[in-house]
Coordinates of C-alpha atoms in Angstrom, one line a residue:
X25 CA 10.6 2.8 5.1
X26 CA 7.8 3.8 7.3
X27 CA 6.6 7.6 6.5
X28 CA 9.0 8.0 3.8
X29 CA 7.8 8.7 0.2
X30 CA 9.2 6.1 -2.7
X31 CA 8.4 6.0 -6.6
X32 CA 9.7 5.4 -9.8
X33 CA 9.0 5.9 -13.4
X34 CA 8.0 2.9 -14.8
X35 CA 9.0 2.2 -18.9
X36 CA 5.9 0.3 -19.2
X37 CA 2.1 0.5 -18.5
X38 CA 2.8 -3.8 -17.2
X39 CA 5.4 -2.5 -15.1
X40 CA 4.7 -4.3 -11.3
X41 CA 6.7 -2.8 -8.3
X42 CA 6.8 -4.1 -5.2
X43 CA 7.2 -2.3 -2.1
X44 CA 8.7 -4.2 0.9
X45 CA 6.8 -3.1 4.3
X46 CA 7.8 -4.8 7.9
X47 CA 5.1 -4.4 10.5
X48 CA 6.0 -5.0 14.1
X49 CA 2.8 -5.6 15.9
X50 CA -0.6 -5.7 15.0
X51 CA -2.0 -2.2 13.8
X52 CA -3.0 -0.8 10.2
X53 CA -1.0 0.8 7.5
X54 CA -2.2 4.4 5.2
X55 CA -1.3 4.4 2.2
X56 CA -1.2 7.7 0.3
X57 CA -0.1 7.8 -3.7
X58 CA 1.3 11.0 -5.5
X59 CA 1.3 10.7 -9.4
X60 CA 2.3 13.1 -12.2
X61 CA -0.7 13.4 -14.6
X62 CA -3.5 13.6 -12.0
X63 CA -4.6 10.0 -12.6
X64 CA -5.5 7.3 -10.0
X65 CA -2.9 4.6 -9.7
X66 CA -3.8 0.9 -8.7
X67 CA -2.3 -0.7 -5.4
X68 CA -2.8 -4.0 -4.0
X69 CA -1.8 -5.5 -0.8
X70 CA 0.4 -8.9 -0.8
X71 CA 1.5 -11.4 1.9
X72 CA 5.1 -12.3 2.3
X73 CA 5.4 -14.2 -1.1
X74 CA 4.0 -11.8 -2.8
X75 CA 0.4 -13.0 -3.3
X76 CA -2.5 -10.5 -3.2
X77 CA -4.5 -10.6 0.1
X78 CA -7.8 -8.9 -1.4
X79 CA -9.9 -9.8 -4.0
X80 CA -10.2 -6.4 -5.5
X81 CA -7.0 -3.9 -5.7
X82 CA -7.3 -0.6 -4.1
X83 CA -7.4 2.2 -6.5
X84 CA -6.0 5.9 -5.5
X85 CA -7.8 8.9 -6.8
X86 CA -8.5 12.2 -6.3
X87 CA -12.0 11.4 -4.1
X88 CA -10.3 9.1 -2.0
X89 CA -6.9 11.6 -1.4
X90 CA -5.5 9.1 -3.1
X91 CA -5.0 7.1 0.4
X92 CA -6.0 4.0 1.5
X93 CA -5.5 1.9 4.3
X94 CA -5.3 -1.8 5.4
X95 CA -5.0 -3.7 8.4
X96 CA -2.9 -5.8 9.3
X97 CA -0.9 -8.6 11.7
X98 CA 2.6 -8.4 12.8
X99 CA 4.8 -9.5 9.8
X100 CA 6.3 -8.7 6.2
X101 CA 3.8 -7.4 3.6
X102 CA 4.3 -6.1 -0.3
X103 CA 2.7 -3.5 -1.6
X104 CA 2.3 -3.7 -5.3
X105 CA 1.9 -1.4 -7.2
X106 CA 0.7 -1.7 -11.4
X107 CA -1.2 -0.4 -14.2
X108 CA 1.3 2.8 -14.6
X109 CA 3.2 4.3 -17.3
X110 CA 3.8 8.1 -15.2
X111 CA 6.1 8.8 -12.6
X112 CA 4.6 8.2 -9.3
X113 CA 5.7 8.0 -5.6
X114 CA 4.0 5.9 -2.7
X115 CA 3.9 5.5 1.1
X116 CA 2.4 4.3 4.1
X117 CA 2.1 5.2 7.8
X118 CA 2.4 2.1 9.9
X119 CA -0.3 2.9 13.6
X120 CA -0.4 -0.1 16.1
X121 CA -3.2 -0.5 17.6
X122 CA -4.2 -2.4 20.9
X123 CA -6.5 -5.5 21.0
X124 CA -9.3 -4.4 22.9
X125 CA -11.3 -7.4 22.0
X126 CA -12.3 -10.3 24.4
X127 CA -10.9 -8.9 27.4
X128 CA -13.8 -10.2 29.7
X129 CA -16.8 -12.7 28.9
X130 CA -19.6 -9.1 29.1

């Protein structure tokens, strides 16, 4: 759910976990990462079937606050979430945003 924190402790560094988020209008999501260990943790965004959006996977660290953020359209989105063998927890802060684009032809 929006602004609430998730995780799990995965038994396996190929462990993949998926993160269902519903968006209701147009806007952008933050997401932040918390990990035990102090290592970055990899995060990739994924349309409703689960296929990654981005070419390159977003990776959480201590120089970035381990946060991140993606915009997006109105609909269902995974987050998922791999390369981890430490407890971890995740989540994202949905902002709309008005379309302020095109409005007149200046």
């Amino acid at each position: 759910k929006n602004k609430t924190w998730a995780g799990t402790y995965p038994t396996s560094y190929q462990d993949i976990t998926y993160y269902k988020i519903t968006t209701p209008k147009n806007g952008y999501i933050k997401v932040e990462g918390k990990r035990d260990g102090g290592y970055g943790m990899y995060v990739d965004l994924c349309n409703n079937k689960k296929k990654s959006m981005l070419s390159n996977k977003s990776y959480l660290m201590s120089s970035n606050n381990y946060t991140t953020y993606y915009a997006v359209k109105k609909g269902t989105y995974y987050l998922k979430v791999s390369s981890i063998s430490d407890p971890y927890a995740l989540r994202y802060t949905f902002t709309s945003t008005a379309d302020q684009g095109g409005s007149s032809k200046a």
